[in-house]
Amino acid sequence: MGLIEGRFEPNIIVTSTDAIFNWARSRSIWPLTFGLACCAIEMMATNASRFDLDRFGIFPRPTPRQSDCLLISGTVTAKMGERLVTLYEQMSEPRYVISMGSCANSGGPYCDHGYHVIKGVDQILPVDVYIPGCPPRPEALIDGFLKLRDLIMKETIAKPSA
Amino acid sequence: MTWLDLLIAVACVAGVLGFISVVALVAIWTERKISAHIHDRLGPMETGGFHGWAQTIADMVKLLQKEDIIPDAADKPLFKLAPYIVLSATIASFVVLPFGAHLIGTDLNIGIYYLVAISSLEVAGILMAGWASNNKWALFGGMRSASQMISFEIPIGLSLLIPIMIVGSLSMQDLVGAQAGGFWNWGVFSHLPFAMIAFIVYFWASLAEVNRTPFDLPEGESELVAGFHVEYSGMRFAMFFLAEFANMFLVAGVAVALFLGGWHAPFSFLEISAESNVILHNLVGFFWFASKGMVLLFIQQWLRWTLPRLRVDQLMHVCWKIFLPFSFVNVLIVSLWIVLTQS
Amino acid sequence: MAGYFKDIWLGVSTVLIGMHITFKHWFKFKKAVTIQYPHEILEMNERTRAHLFNVADECAVCLQCARACPVDIIDMQGIRADKDEDLGLLPTGKPKRMHLIKFDIDFSKCVYCGLCVEVCDTKSLHWRAPVEPCTFTREEMYKSFATIPPDEVERLIAFDAERKVKKAEEMAAKKAAAAAAKAAKAAKAKAEAEAKPAEAGADAPKAAKSDVGEEKKETPAASDTPEKPGTPDSPDAPENTPKPEPDKS
Ligand code: SF4
Ligand code: SF4
Ligand code: SF4
């Protein structure tokens, strides 16, 4: 958690700070430069000129410390799963996870017979947004980021009401 | 030292800090826009309405509230200190930059010498960050940064010697003042083509000094993840970020002050004389200085999105085998020229 | 020495060439190719595999898609309509004879291969623009396309069960009747054989032949009736599709 989360009762100052912070957070989602399988190609295509994720202030950071969002783009094998968890743990709060493509959502084509594939990355990480597709079109990925934006806009730094 | 002095000093630092922040915000936004347009993209478009002008503000506010991670294995005091050293070295060097006739923190009589000395303090901060992170990529980044900064100090120093020799002073205001009266009096155009060569060498070497492409080896994403700031998150990273862009403006500002007429307008009728209105005179001077600095900043960014990264050996080749001999020969010829014409 | 200067010249000139090229792009001598997605949507090809959708009213419940799916994620169930029920026409022109009570696709597993769309005869299963919507939970990706409300589904299931029971009874009754008839026939034949032992060799095969012929006649007649599912090329009807009833003809 960040420095100020969960310390104050909800009041007028906290809610206006919330508004600013959520605006900033949701407008500046930096995903980790991290591709796993074929979905990563589509992720690159989305970052490239045609769809240009940079329009939303989304540009990939190479190091997990400076990124806000772990974009799981592809097949998560059991072996890679451990690395993913490590990467996630290295990220600084607030952090989000987007599961991109059928492989990450539920194992996809490997859901029945893939002995080596984690059947859904939500078994190892808390996923915020799922993007169906194999691979999801760039439009779907953008939709996913916009959906994550909606999710962030609902956050608050106030103490959770007991 | 009186209270007034202290107040002026504080105001000066605050002004510099504000200027740095604004420059960094603008520069990051233009960088993203320029890179986008060079890629036939659009760049930030959504945040804040018109062409995503608020993008950098959102980035900064976000970085402000990110978790501040200090790795367990890090050397904690050094790790915490490093960004401050980098940033304060940058701020300290801004103090002698002449933004206008009176808009200068302090006009030291060894201004340019002070600037070169202080701005290389940054190496210490970067090396500190690389070492304290206890991460091999960070260490590599820090080492590369140190080696390239120290090597490129030499051509930078030698090419800065040219205007210093021509003017005969180390004070920034003297150096700027000697270029008054139209663009043909600017430093680049004196002693053609030697001052021009000095300017080009300085500009290229300064790219290495501020770790910009094509000399951005310390951060080489494809090899070193993120270089010396790989372990930094949140506000500390924002400081490095700020310092990087402020440094870009700093080296551009030095180039402007020494070679491109400083705060003088390209034509003297575009200036307002100090006698008629001091404040306006300074403001117009500031405008010219800042716009010339921004043009150089654009050129730096343009170069960044044009050229690929050099290899370490190529970097050293460029420094020691090309820039260095050129600067030496330059200094030799210009000093001979000055000696011959003066006698 | 000449090589040294040549190198420098090469370096400077290539940098300038590169800067010239990027400059042209920078100042829009080439227009940006970006599609600003949520505001403008790229026109997609007809067969772009982006968003799968099934129109329940047009589905013939032929199970072709479920069988084609490589990951077996189409979970469907249909109930045969009553004889005099009118469900409208399918896009193929045939009347719809099946209620689609369940058509679920787990889009978290779908690989968007399009095989199901390829085999769909009525084109009720088709691709839509622009893309499959994203979700916050995995359950939301489990999508249902059947439009029949749950109480109606219950009614249909009850009705189908009833019909099955009835049919079973009918079948049993018919079987008993057939057995009785056969027994009677056999008895008759035996009596005839006993009566006319000389003619027996020619008569018995004839009787058998006529039996077979009758059955053959019955089967095509049954498939012509509207009771058969819309697509004639489905060999396996859903499990609860009643077998063509021989007493219809
Ligand atoms: S979901 Fe499809 S495209 Fe994405 S990684 Fe899996 S198989 Fe590849
Ligand atoms: S597109 Fe999806 S539902 Fe259709 S056959 Fe392929 S995997 Fe199955
Ligand atoms: S193939 Fe088409 S008509 Fe047949 S069951 Fe599937 S969706 Fe319905």
CSV table of N, CA and C in Angstrom, one decimal, chain C residues 93-153:
chain,number,residue,atom,x,y,z
C,93,GLY,N,-34.9,-21.4,-44.6
C,93,GLY,CA,-36.2,-21.6,-45.2
C,93,GLY,C,-37.0,-22.7,-44.6
C,94,LYS,N,-36.4,-23.5,-43.8
C,94,LYS,CA,-37.1,-24.6,-43.1
C,94,LYS,C,-37.8,-24.1,-41.9
C,95,PRO,N,-38.9,-24.7,-41.4
C,95,PRO,CA,-39.5,-24.2,-40.2
C,95,PRO,C,-38.6,-24.7,-39.0
C,96,LYS,N,-38.6,-23.8,-38.0
C,96,LYS,CA,-37.8,-24.1,-36.8
C,96,LYS,C,-38.6,-25.1,-35.9
C,97,ARG,N,-38.0,-26.2,-35.5
C,97,ARG,CA,-38.7,-27.2,-34.8
C,97,ARG,C,-38.2,-27.5,-33.4
C,98,MET,N,-37.2,-26.7,-33.0
C,98,MET,CA,-36.6,-27.0,-31.7
C,98,MET,C,-36.6,-25.8,-30.9
C,99,HIS,N,-36.9,-26.0,-29.6
C,99,HIS,CA,-36.7,-24.9,-28.6
C,99,HIS,C,-35.3,-24.9,-28.2
C,100,LEU,N,-34.6,-23.8,-28.2
C,100,LEU,CA,-33.2,-23.7,-27.7
C,100,LEU,C,-33.3,-23.3,-26.2
C,101,ILE,N,-33.1,-24.3,-25.4
C,101,ILE,CA,-33.3,-23.9,-24.0
C,101,ILE,C,-32.0,-23.6,-23.3
C,102,LYS,N,-30.9,-24.0,-23.9
C,102,LYS,CA,-29.6,-23.7,-23.3
C,102,LYS,C,-28.6,-23.5,-24.4
C,103,PHE,N,-27.8,-22.4,-24.4
C,103,PHE,CA,-26.7,-22.3,-25.4
C,103,PHE,C,-25.7,-21.4,-24.7
C,104,ASP,N,-24.7,-22.1,-24.0
C,104,ASP,CA,-23.8,-21.4,-23.2
C,104,ASP,C,-22.4,-21.5,-23.8
C,105,ILE,N,-21.7,-20.4,-23.9
C,105,ILE,CA,-20.3,-20.5,-24.3
C,105,ILE,C,-19.4,-19.9,-23.2
C,106,ASP,N,-18.4,-20.6,-22.8
C,106,ASP,CA,-17.5,-20.1,-21.8
C,106,ASP,C,-16.4,-19.3,-22.6
C,107,PHE,N,-16.5,-18.0,-22.7
C,107,PHE,CA,-15.6,-17.3,-23.5
C,107,PHE,C,-14.2,-17.2,-22.9
C,108,SER,N,-14.1,-17.6,-21.6
C,108,SER,CA,-12.7,-17.6,-21.1
C,108,SER,C,-11.9,-18.7,-21.7
C,109,LYS,N,-12.6,-19.6,-22.4
C,109,LYS,CA,-11.8,-20.7,-23.0
C,109,LYS,C,-11.8,-20.7,-24.5
C,110,CYS,N,-12.8,-20.0,-25.0
C,110,CYS,CA,-12.9,-19.9,-26.5
C,110,CYS,C,-11.6,-19.5,-27.1
C,111,VAL,N,-11.2,-20.2,-28.2
C,111,VAL,CA,-10.0,-19.8,-28.8
C,111,VAL,C,-10.3,-19.0,-30.1
C,112,TYR,N,-11.5,-18.6,-30.3
C,112,TYR,CA,-11.9,-17.8,-31.5
C,112,TYR,C,-11.3,-18.4,-32.8
C,113,CYS,N,-11.5,-19.7,-32.9
C,113,CYS,CA,-11.0,-20.3,-34.1
C,113,CYS,C,-12.0,-20.2,-35.2
C,114,GLY,N,-13.3,-20.0,-34.9
C,114,GLY,CA,-14.3,-19.8,-35.9
C,114,GLY,C,-14.8,-21.1,-36.5
C,115,LEU,N,-14.4,-22.3,-36.0
C,115,LEU,CA,-14.9,-23.5,-36.6
C,115,LEU,C,-16.4,-23.6,-36.4
C,116,CYS,N,-16.9,-23.2,-35.3
C,116,CYS,CA,-18.3,-23.3,-35.0
C,116,CYS,C,-19.1,-22.4,-36.0
C,117,VAL,N,-18.6,-21.3,-36.4
C,117,VAL,CA,-19.3,-20.4,-37.3
C,117,VAL,C,-19.3,-21.0,-38.7
C,118,GLU,N,-18.1,-21.7,-39.0
C,118,GLU,CA,-18.0,-22.3,-40.3
C,118,GLU,C,-19.1,-23.4,-40.6
C,119,VAL,N,-19.4,-24.2,-39.5
C,119,VAL,CA,-20.3,-25.3,-39.7
C,119,VAL,C,-21.7,-24.9,-39.6
C,120,CYS,N,-22.0,-23.7,-39.0
C,120,CYS,CA,-23.4,-23.3,-38.7
C,120,CYS,C,-24.1,-23.1,-40.0
C,121,ASP,N,-25.1,-23.9,-40.3
C,121,ASP,CA,-25.9,-23.9,-41.5
C,121,ASP,C,-26.8,-22.6,-41.6
C,122,THR,N,-27.4,-22.3,-40.5
C,122,THR,CA,-28.4,-21.2,-40.5
C,122,THR,C,-27.7,-19.9,-40.3
C,123,LYS,N,-26.4,-19.9,-40.0
C,123,LYS,CA,-25.7,-18.6,-39.8
C,123,LYS,C,-26.2,-17.9,-38.6
C,124,SER,N,-26.8,-18.6,-37.7
C,124,SER,CA,-27.3,-18.0,-36.5
C,124,SER,C,-26.1,-17.6,-35.6
C,125,LEU,N,-25.1,-18.5,-35.6
C,125,LEU,CA,-23.9,-18.2,-34.9
C,125,LEU,C,-23.0,-17.4,-35.8
C,126,HIS,N,-22.6,-16.2,-35.4
C,126,HIS,CA,-21.9,-15.3,-36.3
C,126,HIS,C,-20.9,-14.4,-35.6
C,127,TRP,N,-20.1,-13.7,-36.3
C,127,TRP,CA,-19.1,-12.8,-35.8
C,127,TRP,C,-19.8,-11.4,-35.8
C,128,ARG,N,-19.5,-10.7,-34.7
C,128,ARG,CA,-20.0,-9.3,-34.6
C,128,ARG,C,-18.9,-8.4,-34.5
C,129,ALA,N,-19.1,-7.1,-34.8
C,129,ALA,CA,-18.1,-6.1,-34.5
C,129,ALA,C,-18.5,-5.4,-33.2
C,130,PRO,N,-17.6,-4.7,-32.5
C,130,PRO,CA,-16.2,-4.8,-32.8
C,130,PRO,C,-15.5,-5.9,-32.0
C,131,VAL,N,-15.7,-5.9,-30.7
C,131,VAL,CA,-14.9,-6.9,-29.9
C,131,VAL,C,-15.7,-7.5,-28.8
C,132,GLU,N,-15.3,-8.6,-28.3
C,132,GLU,CA,-15.9,-9.2,-27.1
C,132,GLU,C,-15.7,-8.2,-25.9
C,133,PRO,N,-16.7,-7.9,-25.1
C,133,PRO,CA,-16.5,-7.0,-24.0
C,133,PRO,C,-15.6,-7.7,-22.9
C,134,CYS,N,-14.9,-6.8,-22.2
C,134,CYS,CA,-14.0,-7.3,-21.1
C,134,CYS,C,-14.9,-7.4,-19.9
C,135,THR,N,-14.4,-8.1,-18.9
C,135,THR,CA,-15.1,-8.4,-17.7
C,135,THR,C,-14.3,-8.2,-16.5
C,136,PHE,N,-14.9,-8.0,-15.3
C,136,PHE,CA,-14.2,-7.9,-14.1
C,136,PHE,C,-14.1,-9.3,-13.4
C,137,THR,N,-14.9,-10.3,-13.8
C,137,THR,CA,-14.8,-11.6,-13.2
C,137,THR,C,-14.8,-12.6,-14.3
C,138,ARG,N,-14.4,-13.8,-13.9
C,138,ARG,CA,-14.3,-14.9,-14.9
C,138,ARG,C,-15.7,-15.4,-15.2
C,139,GLU,N,-16.6,-15.3,-14.2
C,139,GLU,CA,-18.0,-15.8,-14.4
C,139,GLU,C,-18.7,-15.1,-15.5
C,140,GLU,N,-18.4,-13.8,-15.6
C,140,GLU,CA,-19.1,-13.0,-16.6
C,140,GLU,C,-18.8,-13.4,-18.0
C,141,MET,N,-17.7,-14.1,-18.2
C,141,MET,CA,-17.3,-14.5,-19.5
C,141,MET,C,-18.1,-15.7,-19.9
C,142,TYR,N,-18.8,-16.3,-19.0
C,142,TYR,CA,-19.7,-17.5,-19.3
C,142,TYR,C,-21.0,-16.9,-19.8
C,143,LYS,N,-21.2,-17.0,-21.1
C,143,LYS,CA,-22.3,-16.2,-21.7
C,143,LYS,C,-23.4,-17.2,-22.2
C,144,SER,N,-24.6,-16.8,-22.0
C,144,SER,CA,-25.8,-17.6,-22.3
C,144,SER,C,-26.5,-16.9,-23.5
C,145,PHE,N,-26.8,-17.6,-24.5
C,145,PHE,CA,-27.5,-17.0,-25.6
C,145,PHE,C,-29.0,-17.4,-25.7
C,146,ALA,N,-29.4,-18.4,-24.9
C,146,ALA,CA,-30.8,-18.9,-25.0
C,146,ALA,C,-31.7,-17.7,-24.5
C,147,THR,N,-32.8,-17.6,-25.1
C,147,THR,CA,-33.7,-16.4,-24.8
C,147,THR,C,-34.9,-16.9,-24.0
C,148,ILE,N,-35.1,-18.2,-23.9
C,148,ILE,CA,-36.4,-18.7,-23.3
C,148,ILE,C,-36.3,-18.4,-21.8
C,149,PRO,N,-37.3,-17.8,-21.2
C,149,PRO,CA,-37.2,-17.6,-19.7
C,149,PRO,C,-37.3,-18.9,-18.9
C,150,PRO,N,-36.7,-18.9,-17.7
C,150,PRO,CA,-36.5,-20.1,-16.9
C,150,PRO,C,-37.8,-20.9,-16.7
C,151,ASP,N,-38.9,-20.2,-16.4
C,151,ASP,CA,-40.1,-21.0,-16.1
C,151,ASP,C,-40.6,-21.7,-17.3
C,152,GLU,N,-40.5,-21.0,-18.5
C,152,GLU,CA,-40.8,-21.6,-19.7
C,152,GLU,C,-40.0,-22.9,-20.0
C,153,VAL,N,-38.7,-22.7,-19.7
C,153,VAL,CA,-37.8,-23.9,-19.8
C,153,VAL,C,-38.2,-25.0,-19.0
